[in-house]
Short mmCIF file of C-alpha atoms and ligand atoms in Angstrom, two decimals:
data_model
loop_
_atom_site.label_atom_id
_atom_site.label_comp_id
_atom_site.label_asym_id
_atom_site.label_seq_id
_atom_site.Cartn_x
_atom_site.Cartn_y
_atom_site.Cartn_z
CA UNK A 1 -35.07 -33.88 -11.28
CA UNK A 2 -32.44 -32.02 -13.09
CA UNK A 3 -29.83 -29.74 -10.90
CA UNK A 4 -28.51 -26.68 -11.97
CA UNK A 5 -25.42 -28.06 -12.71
CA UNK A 6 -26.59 -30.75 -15.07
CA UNK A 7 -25.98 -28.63 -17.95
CA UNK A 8 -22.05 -27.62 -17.29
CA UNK A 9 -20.67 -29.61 -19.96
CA UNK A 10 -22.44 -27.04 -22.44
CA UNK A 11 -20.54 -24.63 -20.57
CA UNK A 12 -17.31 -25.81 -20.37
CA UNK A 13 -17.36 -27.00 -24.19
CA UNK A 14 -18.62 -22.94 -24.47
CA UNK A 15 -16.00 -21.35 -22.57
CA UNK A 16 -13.10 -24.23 -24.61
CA UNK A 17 -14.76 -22.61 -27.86
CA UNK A 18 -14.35 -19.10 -27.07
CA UNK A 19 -10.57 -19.97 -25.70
CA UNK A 20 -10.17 -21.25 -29.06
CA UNK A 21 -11.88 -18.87 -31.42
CA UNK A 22 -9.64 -15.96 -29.23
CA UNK A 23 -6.21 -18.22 -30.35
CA UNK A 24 -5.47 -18.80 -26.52
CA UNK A 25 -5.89 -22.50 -27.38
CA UNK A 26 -4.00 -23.24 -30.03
CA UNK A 27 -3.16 -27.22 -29.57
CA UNK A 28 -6.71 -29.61 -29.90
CA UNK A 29 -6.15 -31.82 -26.83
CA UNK A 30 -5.83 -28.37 -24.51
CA UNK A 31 -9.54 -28.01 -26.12
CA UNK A 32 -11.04 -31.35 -25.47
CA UNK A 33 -9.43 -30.45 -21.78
CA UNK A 34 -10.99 -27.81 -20.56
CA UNK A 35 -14.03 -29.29 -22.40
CA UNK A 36 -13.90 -32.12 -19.85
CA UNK A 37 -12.94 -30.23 -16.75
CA UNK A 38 -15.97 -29.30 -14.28
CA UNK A 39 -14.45 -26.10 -13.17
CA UNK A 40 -17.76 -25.93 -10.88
CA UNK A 41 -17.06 -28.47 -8.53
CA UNK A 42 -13.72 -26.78 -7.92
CA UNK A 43 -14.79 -23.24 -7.49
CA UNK A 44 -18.26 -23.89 -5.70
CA UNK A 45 -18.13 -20.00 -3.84
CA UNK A 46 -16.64 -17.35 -4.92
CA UNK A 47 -16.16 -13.65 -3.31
CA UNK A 48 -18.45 -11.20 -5.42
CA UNK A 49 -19.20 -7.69 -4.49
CA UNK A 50 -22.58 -7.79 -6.17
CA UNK A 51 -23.85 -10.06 -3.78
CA UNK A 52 -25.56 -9.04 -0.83
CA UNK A 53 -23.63 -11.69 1.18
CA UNK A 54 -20.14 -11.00 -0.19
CA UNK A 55 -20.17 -14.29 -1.85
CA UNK A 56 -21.75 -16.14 -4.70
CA UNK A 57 -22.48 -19.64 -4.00
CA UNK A 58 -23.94 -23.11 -5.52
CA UNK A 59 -27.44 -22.61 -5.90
CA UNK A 60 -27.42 -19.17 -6.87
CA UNK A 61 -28.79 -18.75 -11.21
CA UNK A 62 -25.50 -16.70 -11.73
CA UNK A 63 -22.67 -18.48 -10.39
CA UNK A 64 -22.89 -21.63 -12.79
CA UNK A 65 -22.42 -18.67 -16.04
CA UNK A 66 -19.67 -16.73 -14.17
CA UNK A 67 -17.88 -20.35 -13.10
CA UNK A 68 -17.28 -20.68 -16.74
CA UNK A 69 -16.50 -17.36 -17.88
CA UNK A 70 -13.02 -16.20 -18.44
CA UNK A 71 -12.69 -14.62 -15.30
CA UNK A 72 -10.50 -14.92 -11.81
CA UNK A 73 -12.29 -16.00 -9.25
CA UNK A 74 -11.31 -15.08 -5.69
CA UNK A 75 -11.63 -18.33 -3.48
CA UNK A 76 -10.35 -17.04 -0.08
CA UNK A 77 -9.30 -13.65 1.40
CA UNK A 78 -7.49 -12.96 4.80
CA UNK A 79 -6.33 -10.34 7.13
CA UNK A 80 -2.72 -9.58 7.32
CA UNK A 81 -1.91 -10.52 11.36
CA UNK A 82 -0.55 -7.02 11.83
CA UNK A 83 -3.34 -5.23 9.69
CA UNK A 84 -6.81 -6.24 11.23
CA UNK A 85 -9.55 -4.96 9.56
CA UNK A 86 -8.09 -5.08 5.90
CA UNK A 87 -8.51 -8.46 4.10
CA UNK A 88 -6.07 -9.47 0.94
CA UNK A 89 -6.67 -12.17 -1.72
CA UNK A 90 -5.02 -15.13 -0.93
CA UNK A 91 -6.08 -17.37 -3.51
CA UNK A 92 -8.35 -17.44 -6.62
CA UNK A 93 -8.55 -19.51 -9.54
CA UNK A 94 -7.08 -17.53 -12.29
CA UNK A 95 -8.70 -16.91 -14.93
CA UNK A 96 -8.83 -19.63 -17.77
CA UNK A 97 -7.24 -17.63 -20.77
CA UNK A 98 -3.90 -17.29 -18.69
CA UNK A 99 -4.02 -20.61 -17.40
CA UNK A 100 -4.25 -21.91 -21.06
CA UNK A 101 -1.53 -19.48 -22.39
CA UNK A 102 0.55 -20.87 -19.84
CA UNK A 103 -0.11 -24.81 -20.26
CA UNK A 104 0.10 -24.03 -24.00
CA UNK A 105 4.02 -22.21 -23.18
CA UNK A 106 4.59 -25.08 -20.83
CA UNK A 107 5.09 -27.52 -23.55
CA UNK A 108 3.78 -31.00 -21.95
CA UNK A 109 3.69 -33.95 -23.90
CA UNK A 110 2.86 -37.68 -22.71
CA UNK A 111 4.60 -39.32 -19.84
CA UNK A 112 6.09 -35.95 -18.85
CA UNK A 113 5.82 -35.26 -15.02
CA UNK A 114 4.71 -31.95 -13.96
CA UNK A 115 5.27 -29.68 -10.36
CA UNK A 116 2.47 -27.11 -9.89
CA UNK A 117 3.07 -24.44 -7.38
CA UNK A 118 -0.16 -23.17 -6.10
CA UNK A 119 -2.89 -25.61 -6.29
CA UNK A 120 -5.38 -23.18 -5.08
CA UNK A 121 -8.69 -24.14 -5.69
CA UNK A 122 -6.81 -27.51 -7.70
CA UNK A 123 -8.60 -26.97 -11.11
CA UNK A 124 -5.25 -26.00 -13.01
CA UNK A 125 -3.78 -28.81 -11.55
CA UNK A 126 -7.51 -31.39 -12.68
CA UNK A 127 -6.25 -30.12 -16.22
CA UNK A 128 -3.21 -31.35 -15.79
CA UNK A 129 -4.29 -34.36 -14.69
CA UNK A 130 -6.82 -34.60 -17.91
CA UNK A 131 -3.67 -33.85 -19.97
CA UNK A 132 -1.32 -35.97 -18.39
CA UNK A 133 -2.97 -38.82 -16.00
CA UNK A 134 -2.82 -38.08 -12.34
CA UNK A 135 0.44 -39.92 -11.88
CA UNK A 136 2.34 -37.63 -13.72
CA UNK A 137 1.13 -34.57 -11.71
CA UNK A 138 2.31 -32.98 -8.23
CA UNK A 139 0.56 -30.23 -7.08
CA UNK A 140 1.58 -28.05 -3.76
CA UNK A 141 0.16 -25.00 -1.56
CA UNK A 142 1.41 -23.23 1.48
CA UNK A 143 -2.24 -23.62 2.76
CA UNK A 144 -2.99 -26.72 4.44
CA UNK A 145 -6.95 -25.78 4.09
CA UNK A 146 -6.88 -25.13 0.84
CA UNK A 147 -4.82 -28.48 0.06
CA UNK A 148 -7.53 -30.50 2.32
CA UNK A 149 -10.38 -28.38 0.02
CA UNK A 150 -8.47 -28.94 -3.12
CA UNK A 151 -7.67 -33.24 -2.42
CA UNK A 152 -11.34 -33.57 -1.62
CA UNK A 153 -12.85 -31.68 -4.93
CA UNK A 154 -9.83 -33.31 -7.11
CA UNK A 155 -10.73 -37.08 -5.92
CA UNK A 156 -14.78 -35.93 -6.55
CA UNK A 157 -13.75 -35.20 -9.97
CA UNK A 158 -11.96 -38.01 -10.56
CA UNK A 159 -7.82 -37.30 -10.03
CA UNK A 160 -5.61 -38.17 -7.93
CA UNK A 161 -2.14 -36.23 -8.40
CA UNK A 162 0.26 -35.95 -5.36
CA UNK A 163 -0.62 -32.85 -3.52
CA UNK A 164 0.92 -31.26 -0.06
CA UNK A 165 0.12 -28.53 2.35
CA UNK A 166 4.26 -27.29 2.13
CA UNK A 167 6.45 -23.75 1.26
CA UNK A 168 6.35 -24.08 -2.83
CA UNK A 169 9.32 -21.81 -2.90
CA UNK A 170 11.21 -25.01 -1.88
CA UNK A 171 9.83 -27.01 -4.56
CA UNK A 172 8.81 -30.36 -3.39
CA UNK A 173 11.73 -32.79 -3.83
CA UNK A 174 10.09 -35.81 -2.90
CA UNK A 175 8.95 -36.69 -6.22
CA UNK A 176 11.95 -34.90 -8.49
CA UNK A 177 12.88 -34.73 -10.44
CA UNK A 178 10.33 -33.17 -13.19
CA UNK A 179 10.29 -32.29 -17.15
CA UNK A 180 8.37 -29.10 -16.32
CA UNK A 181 7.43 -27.04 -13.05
CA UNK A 182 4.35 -24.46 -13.24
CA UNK A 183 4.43 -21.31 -11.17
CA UNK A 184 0.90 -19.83 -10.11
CA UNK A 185 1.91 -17.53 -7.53
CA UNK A 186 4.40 -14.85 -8.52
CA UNK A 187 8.30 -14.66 -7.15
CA UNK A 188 10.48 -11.89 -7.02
CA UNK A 189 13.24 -14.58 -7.30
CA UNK A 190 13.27 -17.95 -8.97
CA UNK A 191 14.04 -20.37 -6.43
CA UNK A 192 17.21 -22.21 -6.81
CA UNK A 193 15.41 -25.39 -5.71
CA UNK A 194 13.03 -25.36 -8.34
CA UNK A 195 16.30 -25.76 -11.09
CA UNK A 196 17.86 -28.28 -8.70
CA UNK A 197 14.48 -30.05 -9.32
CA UNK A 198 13.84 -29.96 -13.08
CA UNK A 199 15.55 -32.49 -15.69
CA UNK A 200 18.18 -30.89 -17.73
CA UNK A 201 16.48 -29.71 -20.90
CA UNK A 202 13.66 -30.00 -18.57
CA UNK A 203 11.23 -25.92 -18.62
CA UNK A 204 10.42 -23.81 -15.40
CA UNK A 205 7.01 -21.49 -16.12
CA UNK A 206 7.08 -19.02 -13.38
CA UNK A 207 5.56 -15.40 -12.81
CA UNK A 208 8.43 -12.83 -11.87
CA UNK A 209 6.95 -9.91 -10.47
CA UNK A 210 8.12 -7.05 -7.46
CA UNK A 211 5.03 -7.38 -4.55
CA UNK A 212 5.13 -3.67 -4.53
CA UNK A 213 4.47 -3.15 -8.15
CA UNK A 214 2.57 -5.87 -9.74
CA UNK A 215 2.47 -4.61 -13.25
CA UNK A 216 5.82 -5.00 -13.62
CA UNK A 217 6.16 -8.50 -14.05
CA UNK A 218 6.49 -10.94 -17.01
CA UNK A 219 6.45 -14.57 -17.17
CA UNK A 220 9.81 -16.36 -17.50
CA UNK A 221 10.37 -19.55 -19.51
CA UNK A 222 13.38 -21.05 -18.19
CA UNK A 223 15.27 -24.46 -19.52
CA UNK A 224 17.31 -25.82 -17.31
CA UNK A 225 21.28 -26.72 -18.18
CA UNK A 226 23.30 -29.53 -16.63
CA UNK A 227 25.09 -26.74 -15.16
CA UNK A 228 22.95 -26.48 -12.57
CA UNK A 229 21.56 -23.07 -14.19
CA UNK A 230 18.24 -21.68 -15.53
CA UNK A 231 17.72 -19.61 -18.54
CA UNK A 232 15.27 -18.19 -21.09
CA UNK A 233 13.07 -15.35 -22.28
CA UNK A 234 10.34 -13.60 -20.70
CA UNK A 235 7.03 -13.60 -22.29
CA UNK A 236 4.78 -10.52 -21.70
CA UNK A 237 2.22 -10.87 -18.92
CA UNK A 238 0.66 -7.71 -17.24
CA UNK A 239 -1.60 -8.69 -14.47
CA UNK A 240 -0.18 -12.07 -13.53
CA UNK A 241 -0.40 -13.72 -10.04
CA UNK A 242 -0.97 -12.86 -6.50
CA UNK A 243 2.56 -12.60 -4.32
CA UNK A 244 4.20 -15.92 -2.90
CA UNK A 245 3.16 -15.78 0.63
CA UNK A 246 5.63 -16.34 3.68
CA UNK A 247 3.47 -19.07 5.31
CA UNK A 248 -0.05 -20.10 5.92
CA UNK A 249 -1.08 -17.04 7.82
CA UNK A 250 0.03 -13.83 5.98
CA UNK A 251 -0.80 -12.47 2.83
CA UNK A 252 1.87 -12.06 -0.10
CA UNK A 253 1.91 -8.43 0.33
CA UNK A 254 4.82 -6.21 0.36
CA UNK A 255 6.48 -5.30 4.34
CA UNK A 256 5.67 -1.59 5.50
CA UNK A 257 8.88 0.47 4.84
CA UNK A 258 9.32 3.08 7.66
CA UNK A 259 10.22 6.37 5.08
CA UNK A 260 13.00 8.60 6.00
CA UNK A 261 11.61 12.00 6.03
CA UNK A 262 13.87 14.37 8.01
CA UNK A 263 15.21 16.17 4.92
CA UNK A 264 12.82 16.68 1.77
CA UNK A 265 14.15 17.58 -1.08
CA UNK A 266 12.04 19.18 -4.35
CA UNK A 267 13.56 19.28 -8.43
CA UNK A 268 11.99 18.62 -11.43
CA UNK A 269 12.46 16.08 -13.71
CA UNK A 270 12.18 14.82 -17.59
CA UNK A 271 10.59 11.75 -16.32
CA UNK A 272 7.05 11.76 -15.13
CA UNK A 273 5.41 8.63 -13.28
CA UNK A 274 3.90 7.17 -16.09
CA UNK A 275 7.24 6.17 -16.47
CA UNK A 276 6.54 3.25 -13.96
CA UNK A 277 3.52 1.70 -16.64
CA UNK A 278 5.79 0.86 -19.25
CA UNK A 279 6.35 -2.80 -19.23
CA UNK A 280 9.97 -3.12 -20.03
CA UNK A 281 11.22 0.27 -18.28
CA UNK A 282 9.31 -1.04 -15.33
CA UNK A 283 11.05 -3.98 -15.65
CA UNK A 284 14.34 -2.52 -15.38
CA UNK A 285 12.92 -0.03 -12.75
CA UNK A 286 12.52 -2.92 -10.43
CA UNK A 287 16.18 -4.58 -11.17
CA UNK A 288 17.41 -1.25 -10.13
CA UNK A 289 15.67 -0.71 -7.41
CA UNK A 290 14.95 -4.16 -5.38
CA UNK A 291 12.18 -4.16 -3.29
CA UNK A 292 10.05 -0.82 -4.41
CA UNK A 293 6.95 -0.36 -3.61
CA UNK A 294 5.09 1.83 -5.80
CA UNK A 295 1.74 3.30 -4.23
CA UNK A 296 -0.40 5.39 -7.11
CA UNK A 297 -1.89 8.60 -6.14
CA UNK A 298 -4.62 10.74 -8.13
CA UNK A 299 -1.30 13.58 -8.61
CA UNK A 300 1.12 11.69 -7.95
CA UNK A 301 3.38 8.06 -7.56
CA UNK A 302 4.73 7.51 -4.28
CA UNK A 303 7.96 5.76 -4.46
CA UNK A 304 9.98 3.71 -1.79
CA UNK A 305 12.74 0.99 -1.12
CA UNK A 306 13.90 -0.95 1.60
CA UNK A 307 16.91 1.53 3.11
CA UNK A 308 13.85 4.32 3.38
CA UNK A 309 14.63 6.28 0.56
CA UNK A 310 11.28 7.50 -1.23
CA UNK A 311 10.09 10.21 -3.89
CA UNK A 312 6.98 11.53 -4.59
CA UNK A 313 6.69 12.01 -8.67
CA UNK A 314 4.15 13.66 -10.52
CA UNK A 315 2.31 12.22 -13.63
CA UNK A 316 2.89 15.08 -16.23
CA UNK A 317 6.35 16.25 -17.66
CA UNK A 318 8.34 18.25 -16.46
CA UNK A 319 7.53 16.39 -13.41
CA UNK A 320 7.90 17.87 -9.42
CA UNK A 321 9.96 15.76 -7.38
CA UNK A 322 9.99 15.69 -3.83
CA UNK A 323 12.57 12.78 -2.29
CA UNK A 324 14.46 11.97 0.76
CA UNK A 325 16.27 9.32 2.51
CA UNK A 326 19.87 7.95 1.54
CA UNK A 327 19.38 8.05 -1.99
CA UNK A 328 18.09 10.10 -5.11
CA UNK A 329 15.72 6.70 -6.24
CA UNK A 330 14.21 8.89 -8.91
CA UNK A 331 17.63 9.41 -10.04
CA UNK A 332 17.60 5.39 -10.56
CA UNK A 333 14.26 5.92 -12.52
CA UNK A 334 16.11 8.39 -14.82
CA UNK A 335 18.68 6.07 -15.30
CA UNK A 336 17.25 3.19 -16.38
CA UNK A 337 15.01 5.52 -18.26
CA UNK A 338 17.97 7.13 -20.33
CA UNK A 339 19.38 3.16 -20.94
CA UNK A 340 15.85 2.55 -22.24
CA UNK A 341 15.83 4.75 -24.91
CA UNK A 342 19.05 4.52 -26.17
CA UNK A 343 17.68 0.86 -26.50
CA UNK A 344 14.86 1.63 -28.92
CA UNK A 345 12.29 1.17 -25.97
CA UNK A 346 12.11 -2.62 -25.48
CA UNK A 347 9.58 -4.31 -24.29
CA UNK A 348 9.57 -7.23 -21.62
CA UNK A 349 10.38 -9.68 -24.71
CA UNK A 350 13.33 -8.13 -25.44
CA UNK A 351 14.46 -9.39 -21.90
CA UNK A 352 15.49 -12.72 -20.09
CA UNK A 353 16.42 -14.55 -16.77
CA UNK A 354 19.45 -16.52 -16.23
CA UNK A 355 19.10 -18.11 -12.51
CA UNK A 356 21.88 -19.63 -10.62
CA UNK A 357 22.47 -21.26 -7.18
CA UNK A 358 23.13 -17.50 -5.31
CA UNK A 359 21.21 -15.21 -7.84
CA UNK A 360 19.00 -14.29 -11.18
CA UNK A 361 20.08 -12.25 -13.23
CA UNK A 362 18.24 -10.00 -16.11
CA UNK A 363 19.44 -10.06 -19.21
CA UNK A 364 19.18 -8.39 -22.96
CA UNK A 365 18.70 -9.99 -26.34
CA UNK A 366 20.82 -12.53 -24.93
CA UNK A 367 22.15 -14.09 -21.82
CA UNK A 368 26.07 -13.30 -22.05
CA UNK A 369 27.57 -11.03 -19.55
CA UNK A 370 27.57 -7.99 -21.29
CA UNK A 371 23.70 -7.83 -21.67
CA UNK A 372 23.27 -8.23 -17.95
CA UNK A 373 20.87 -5.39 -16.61
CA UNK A 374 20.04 -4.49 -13.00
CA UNK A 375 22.43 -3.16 -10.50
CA UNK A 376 25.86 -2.29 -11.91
CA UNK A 377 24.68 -2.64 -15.23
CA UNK A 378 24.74 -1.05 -17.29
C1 SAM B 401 -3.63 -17.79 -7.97
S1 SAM B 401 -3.73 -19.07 -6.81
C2 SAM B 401 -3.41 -20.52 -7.78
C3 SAM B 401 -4.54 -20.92 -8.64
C4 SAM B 401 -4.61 -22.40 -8.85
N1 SAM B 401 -3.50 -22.89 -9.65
C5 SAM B 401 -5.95 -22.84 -9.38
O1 SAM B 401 -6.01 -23.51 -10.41
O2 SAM B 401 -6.95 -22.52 -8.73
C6 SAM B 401 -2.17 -18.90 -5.97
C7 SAM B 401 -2.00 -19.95 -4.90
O3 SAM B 401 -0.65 -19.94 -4.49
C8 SAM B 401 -0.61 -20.28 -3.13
N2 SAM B 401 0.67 -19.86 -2.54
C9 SAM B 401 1.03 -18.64 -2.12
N3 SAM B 401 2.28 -18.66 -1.63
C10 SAM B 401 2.72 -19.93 -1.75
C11 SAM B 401 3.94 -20.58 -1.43
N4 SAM B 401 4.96 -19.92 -0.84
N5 SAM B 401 4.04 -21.91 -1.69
C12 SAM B 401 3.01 -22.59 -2.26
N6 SAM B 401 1.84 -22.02 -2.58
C13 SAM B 401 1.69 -20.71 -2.34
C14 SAM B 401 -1.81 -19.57 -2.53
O4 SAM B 401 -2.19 -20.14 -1.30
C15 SAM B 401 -2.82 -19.71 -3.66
O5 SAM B 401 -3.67 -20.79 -3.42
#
């Protein structure tokens, strides 16, 4: 008797087709990859809302399509510990075009070993694997059950990379050092660790993005110097990955900032909040202003950082402003605005990281000292 499964190979040859025809795969053996690859055994639920149930399981005619689609899948959602009643996604498996984009950036060739952060449901990690042989691949998750789910489903299928239940954000030193490390959970900072554990000439793929304003992220492409520093360009990528988390337990959401609103203040300005959606300006928004969280209304953006400064910004120009707290932050917003234009608009190519041992650092066109961006600068 045939299972409903029996026919995935038709699928996952499908879905490498499509990839291709769309240019996301551009190198043949990233084709024959996903080709090979049963996504299904590593994705065997997934959280749906047209389901009655919530979820969409094994067994059910449409999950076996949608495995194979080029979609994100949510795998597991939890409760903040301080937030009950509200859950968060805490892991997926992203959806295949980015994955490829990425492995395609990532630049792996034979005998090159590889440290994933995020395994996740472990199917970016089975490509690897496919690409590379097993040996060659170390794969790591804050989540202990998700590890246990993702060893189990990657020894069904047939690999056996290192994985382990640990922080990513320290790397995983054990086996460095590595020719490449993959990022698939967004940072605010590039951990230090991770260059410490990379081969000189060796590449760092990670997702930079604020937690409080996930559009304004990009993906950074980092080679490594025997200097014990980090640098390259950032390659556009709007909706990239879910936050880092802080362990096991919490969701990689942004903390609640307790607002300072003894004093309002009300001006217009030049700048509306629409401001916030362009990639690069956003960019800069967020070097400016560390730790923003940005929370869209139907009128207007609320805007707030860590000291409890905030401003309330209307879409249209000239835009109302009401602020208050220590500082003006719209007035940063302006800023980096006025610096924007005088710089022909760039987008988040135009930009780069340079990380060190105590910081990162954003740069323009090119990563000298005068093209640093972000506080102070310009
Ligand atoms: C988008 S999923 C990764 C998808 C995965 N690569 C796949 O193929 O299914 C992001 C993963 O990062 C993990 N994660 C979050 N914070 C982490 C951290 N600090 N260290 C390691 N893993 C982390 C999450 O538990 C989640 O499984």
């Amino acid at each position: 008797m045939s299972s409903a499964t029996d026919d995935w190979r038709v699928h996952a040859a499908a879905l490498a087709d499509q990839l291709t025809e769309q240019r996301v795969i551009t190198d043949p053996a990233w084709r024959d990859v996903v080709a090979s690859v049963p996504r299904h055994m590593f994705v065997p639920e997934f959280y749906s809302d047209d389901e009655p149930s919530g979820l969409r399981s094994t067994g059910n005619p449409r999950w076996l399509p949608v495995v194979y689609s080029d979609d994100t899948l949510v795998t597991q959602r939890k409760e903040h510990p301080d937030q009950p009643g509200f859950e968060w996604s805490t892991s997926s498996s992203t959806r295949p075009s980015l994955m490829l984009r990425m492995l395609h950036i990532l630049d792996v060739r034979a005998g090159m070993s590889v440290l994933e952060i995020g395994t996740g449901t472990g199917y970016n990690a089975a490509l690897l694997c496919e690409r590379l042989g097993s040996e060659h691949v170390t794969t790591v998750d804050i989540d202990p059950e998700l590890i246990d789910a993702a060893c189990v489903r990657l020894s069904d299928a047939g690999y056996r990379p290192t994985v382990a239940a640990c922080d990513g954000l320290r790397g995983y030193p054990a086996r460095a050092p590595y020719d490449r490390v993959i990022a698939t959970v967004a940072v605010e900072q590039v951990p230090h660790a991770w260059v410490e554990q990379t081969r000189p000439g060796g590449l760092i793929l990670a997702d930079v993005r604020p937690r409080g304003m996930t559009w304004a992220g990009a993906l950074a492409r980092l080679t490594v110097a025997p200097d014990g520093t980090a640098s390259g360009p950032l390659v556009s990528c709007t909706w990239g990955f879910m936050s880092a988390r802080p362990d096991a337990v919490r969701p990689g959401i942004p903390d609640v900032v307790p607002i300072d609103a003894t004093s309002v203040h009300r001006r217009k300005s030049e700048i509306g909040s629409e401001a916030l959606r362009r990639p690069g300006l956003s960019l800069l928004t967020w070097q400016r202003l560390p730790g923003i969280n940005a929370f869209p209304g139907p009128d207007a953006t609320r805007i707030t950082t860590p000291d409890g400064s905030w401003a309330d910004v209307t879409r249209a120009t000239p835009a109302k402003v009401e602020y208050g707290g220590p500082v003006d932050i719209w007035g940063q917003v302006e800023q980096a605005h006025a610096w924007w234009t005088e710089h022909a608009s760039p987008d988040v190519e135009a930009f780069g990281l340079t990380v060190g041992p105590t910081a990162q650092r954003l740069w323009h066109l090119k990563p000298d000292g005068h093209s640093w961006v972000g506080p102070g600068h310009p």
